[in-house]
């Protein structure tokens, strides 16, 4: 079965503003995010990519555009099932404010029980994304063969949930996974089980350096802004 290259969108204006974007329209890449996207074709140059699938949200569309410009032969498909979690009433709010919401503790420690007010549950988010991947695996294998490689550009929580699914981890453990903006995660699927072969690879170790403000013990909902 195919190898899936998961790309988180580049750093966005919402990331740097500390907002939980969700499906809020008009959230674009910031200057650094555009630079990250511009570097993506070079990072993927050695791979025989057969298809590109992307979230419909602007920040993902902008992230894959340089790759499509570099490889005009590639077909791009939009799939709403790999769009960001529907955060409902939380969408567009500051993460600093949301940390005091009682639901945030559930999101952090027991996400399989978390449902966003006016939005969807985290279980529903994982289910739709995993179903999309399974369908795309079958389609890519049918059209391009079992050794095919394809790219899917999505969002932090979606990618983390897909990694948990591939590893057989309960959703309650997915907050232990971290994927930075424009990081690459690769999962090779086989008939019996998937193999995680890359996780959150940016080629940059800056995010491991000590910060002026020590990071909190909470996972960044929505994925975080990455290294400063």
C-alpha positions as MATLAB code, in Angstrom:
seq = 'XXXXXXXXXXXXXXXXXXXXXXXXXXXXXXXXXXXXXXXXXXXXXXXXXXXXXXXXXXXXXXXXXXXXXXXXXXXXXXXXXXXXXXXXXXXXXXXXXXXXXXXXXXXXXXXXXXXXXXXXXXXXXXXXXXXXXXXXXXXXXXXXXXXXXXXXXXXXXXXXXXXXXXXXXXXXXXXXXXXXXXXXXXXXXXXXXXXXXXXXXXXXXXXXXXXXXXXXXXXXXXXXXXXX';
ca = [
       0.000    0.000    0.000;
       1.123    3.622   -0.455;
       3.350    5.814    1.652;
       1.559    8.884    2.976;
       3.498   12.130    3.422;
       1.598   14.289    5.898;
       2.518   17.980    5.773;
       1.237   20.362    8.384;
       0.520   23.783    6.912;
       3.157   26.468    7.339;
       3.016   28.940   10.184;
      -0.138   31.025    9.963;
      -1.250   34.451   11.096;
      -3.424   32.730   13.713;
      -0.420   30.780   15.046;
       1.560   33.945   15.675;
      -1.478   35.758   17.125;
      -2.130   32.902   19.564;
      -5.594   32.230   18.145;
      -7.378   28.917   17.711;
      -8.235   29.329   14.041;
     -10.375   26.288   13.325;
     -12.407   26.945   10.171;
     -12.253   30.743   10.523;
     -11.940   32.106    6.951;
      -9.061   34.272    5.824;
      -6.325   32.681    7.956;
      -3.265   32.841    5.717;
       0.391   31.938    6.057;
       2.522   34.598    7.707;
       5.899   35.593    6.263;
       7.718   32.696    7.859;
       4.986   30.281    6.827;
       5.347   31.412    3.210;
       9.093   30.772    3.439;
       8.413   27.309    4.853;
       6.045   26.565    1.993;
       8.584   27.814   -0.567;
      11.137   25.351    0.814;
       8.765   22.394    0.597;
       9.453   21.450   -3.061;
      13.167   21.107   -2.306;
      12.538   18.990    0.773;
      10.331   16.636   -1.245;
      12.445   16.694   -4.418;
      13.612   13.077   -4.121;
      10.110   11.662   -3.801;
       8.060   10.410   -6.777;
       4.836   12.024   -5.619;
       1.753   10.712   -7.378;
      -1.048   12.854   -5.926;
      -1.562   15.832   -3.599;
      -4.547   16.015   -1.252;
      -5.196   19.113    0.828;
      -7.532   20.550    3.405;
      -9.808   23.209    1.910;
      -8.550   25.847    4.335;
      -6.475   28.709    2.961;
      -3.335   28.046    4.994;
      -3.081   24.515    3.591;
      -3.850   25.608    0.034;
      -1.074   28.208    0.277;
       1.350   25.637    1.700;
       1.029   23.223   -1.239;
       1.006   25.888   -3.968;
       4.817   26.097   -4.353;
       4.931   22.298   -4.696;
       2.243   22.407   -7.375;
       4.081   25.224   -9.163;
       7.288   23.156   -9.128;
       5.500   20.040  -10.361;
       2.717   21.145  -12.701;
       2.000   17.534  -13.629;
       0.638   16.822  -10.145;
      -3.097   16.636   -9.581;
      -4.411   18.312   -6.446;
      -7.557   17.229   -4.626;
      -9.397   19.000   -1.808;
     -10.921   16.856    0.939;
     -12.942   18.431    3.744;
     -12.419   15.363    5.921;
      -8.810   16.399    6.558;
      -9.805   19.967    7.363;
      -9.125   21.341   10.830;
     -11.153   20.235   13.829;
     -14.481   22.034   14.066;
     -13.828   23.969   17.280;
     -17.254   25.596   17.175;
     -17.619   28.432   19.681;
     -13.906   28.233   20.447;
     -12.934   29.195   16.895;
     -11.101   32.484   16.638;
     -10.609   32.809   20.399;
      -7.267   33.393   22.083;
      -5.612   30.248   23.401;
      -4.553   32.189   26.510;
      -8.229   32.651   27.362;
      -9.233   29.103   26.526;
      -6.728   27.556   28.918;
      -9.015   28.530   31.814;
     -12.057   26.808   30.309;
     -12.977   23.606   32.221;
     -13.185   21.765   28.888;
      -9.497   22.438   28.221;
      -8.513   20.025   30.985;
     -10.577   17.341   29.253;
      -9.019   18.208   25.873;
      -5.581   17.753   27.413;
      -6.082   14.668   29.576;
      -9.103   12.826   28.161;
      -9.592   14.042   24.574;
     -11.711   11.060   23.585;
     -14.413   12.553   25.842;
     -14.008   16.128   24.557;
     -16.605   17.787   22.336;
     -16.291   21.461   21.423;
     -19.374   23.624   22.076;
     -21.078   24.226   18.765;
     -18.445   22.047   17.062;
     -17.452   18.392   16.895;
     -15.928   15.839   19.215;
     -12.273   14.895   18.955;
     -13.348   11.307   18.324;
     -15.367   12.446   15.303;
     -12.369   14.448   14.063;
     -10.099   11.395   14.203;
     -12.679    9.114   12.624;
     -13.293   11.308    9.575;
      -9.575   11.857    8.994;
      -8.715    8.163    9.317;
     -11.529    7.229    6.947;
     -10.218    9.753    4.425;
      -6.714    8.285    4.598;
      -7.968    4.740    4.130;
     -10.001    5.765    1.094;
      -7.093    7.710   -0.405;
      -4.725    4.789    0.220;
      -7.015    2.529   -1.801;
      -7.444    5.103   -4.562;
      -3.730    5.883   -4.865;
      -2.821    2.187   -4.876;
      -5.422    1.496   -7.556;
      -4.233    4.341   -9.780;
      -0.475    4.306   -9.122;
       0.474    0.963   -7.574;
       1.433   -0.276   -4.130;
       4.740    1.614   -4.004;
       3.172    5.018   -4.647;
       3.873    8.074   -2.518;
       1.334   10.825   -2.025;
       1.148   14.077   -0.064;
      -1.623   15.191    2.250;
      -1.536   18.735    3.682;
      -3.540   19.120    6.867;
      -3.521   20.498   10.423;
      -1.812   19.779   13.722;
      -4.596   17.971   15.568;
      -5.589   16.022   12.453;
      -2.031   14.807   11.866;
      -1.540   13.906   15.520;
      -4.746   11.886   15.470;
      -3.620   10.051   12.318;
      -0.281    9.216   13.921;
      -2.108    7.846   16.955;
      -4.316    5.779   14.655;
      -1.281    4.404   12.798;
       0.482    3.466   16.042;
      -2.613    1.907   17.590;
      -2.590    4.522   20.358;
      -5.764    5.469   22.155;
      -6.872    8.986   21.289;
      -6.317    9.928   24.939;
      -2.569    9.664   24.242;
      -2.468   11.782   21.094;
      -1.624   14.984   22.975;
       1.817   13.474   23.610;
       2.586   13.882   19.894;
       3.981   17.139   18.493;
       4.027   18.320   14.861;
       5.359   21.790   14.061;
       4.303   24.043   11.181;
       5.358   22.672    7.789;
       6.742   19.538    9.420;
       6.690   16.260    7.502;
       5.305   13.044    8.957;
       5.483    9.877    6.874;
       3.436    6.727    7.354;
       4.017    3.658    5.209;
       0.920    1.509    5.030;
       0.975   -2.244    4.459;
      -1.751   -4.873    4.257;
      -1.463   -5.743    7.944;
      -0.169   -2.622    9.692;
       1.229    0.886    9.142;
       4.757    1.991    9.961;
       5.568    5.486   11.211;
       8.816    6.343    9.408;
       9.041   10.101   10.063;
       7.406   12.251   12.729;
       7.284   16.048   12.686;
      10.488   16.369   10.647;
      11.382   19.992    9.926;
      15.108   19.524    9.405;
      15.507   22.215   12.043;
      16.432   21.572   15.680;
      15.766   25.136   16.871;
      12.593   24.104   18.645;
      14.662   21.916   20.998;
      16.627   24.878   22.356;
      15.718   26.160   25.831;
      13.107   28.914   25.782;
      13.101   32.134   27.783;
       9.721   31.034   29.096;
       9.661   27.315   29.893;
       6.952   25.492   27.929;
       3.854   24.482   29.862;
       2.893   20.875   30.344;
      -0.127   21.310   28.090;
      -0.237   20.279   24.450;
      -0.842   23.173   22.023;
      -4.404   22.758   20.812;
      -4.425   23.287   17.068;
      -0.715   22.481   16.850;
       1.137   25.583   18.048;
       3.367   28.036   16.209;
       6.625   26.065   16.324;
      10.078   27.404   17.066;
      10.327   31.179   17.640;
];
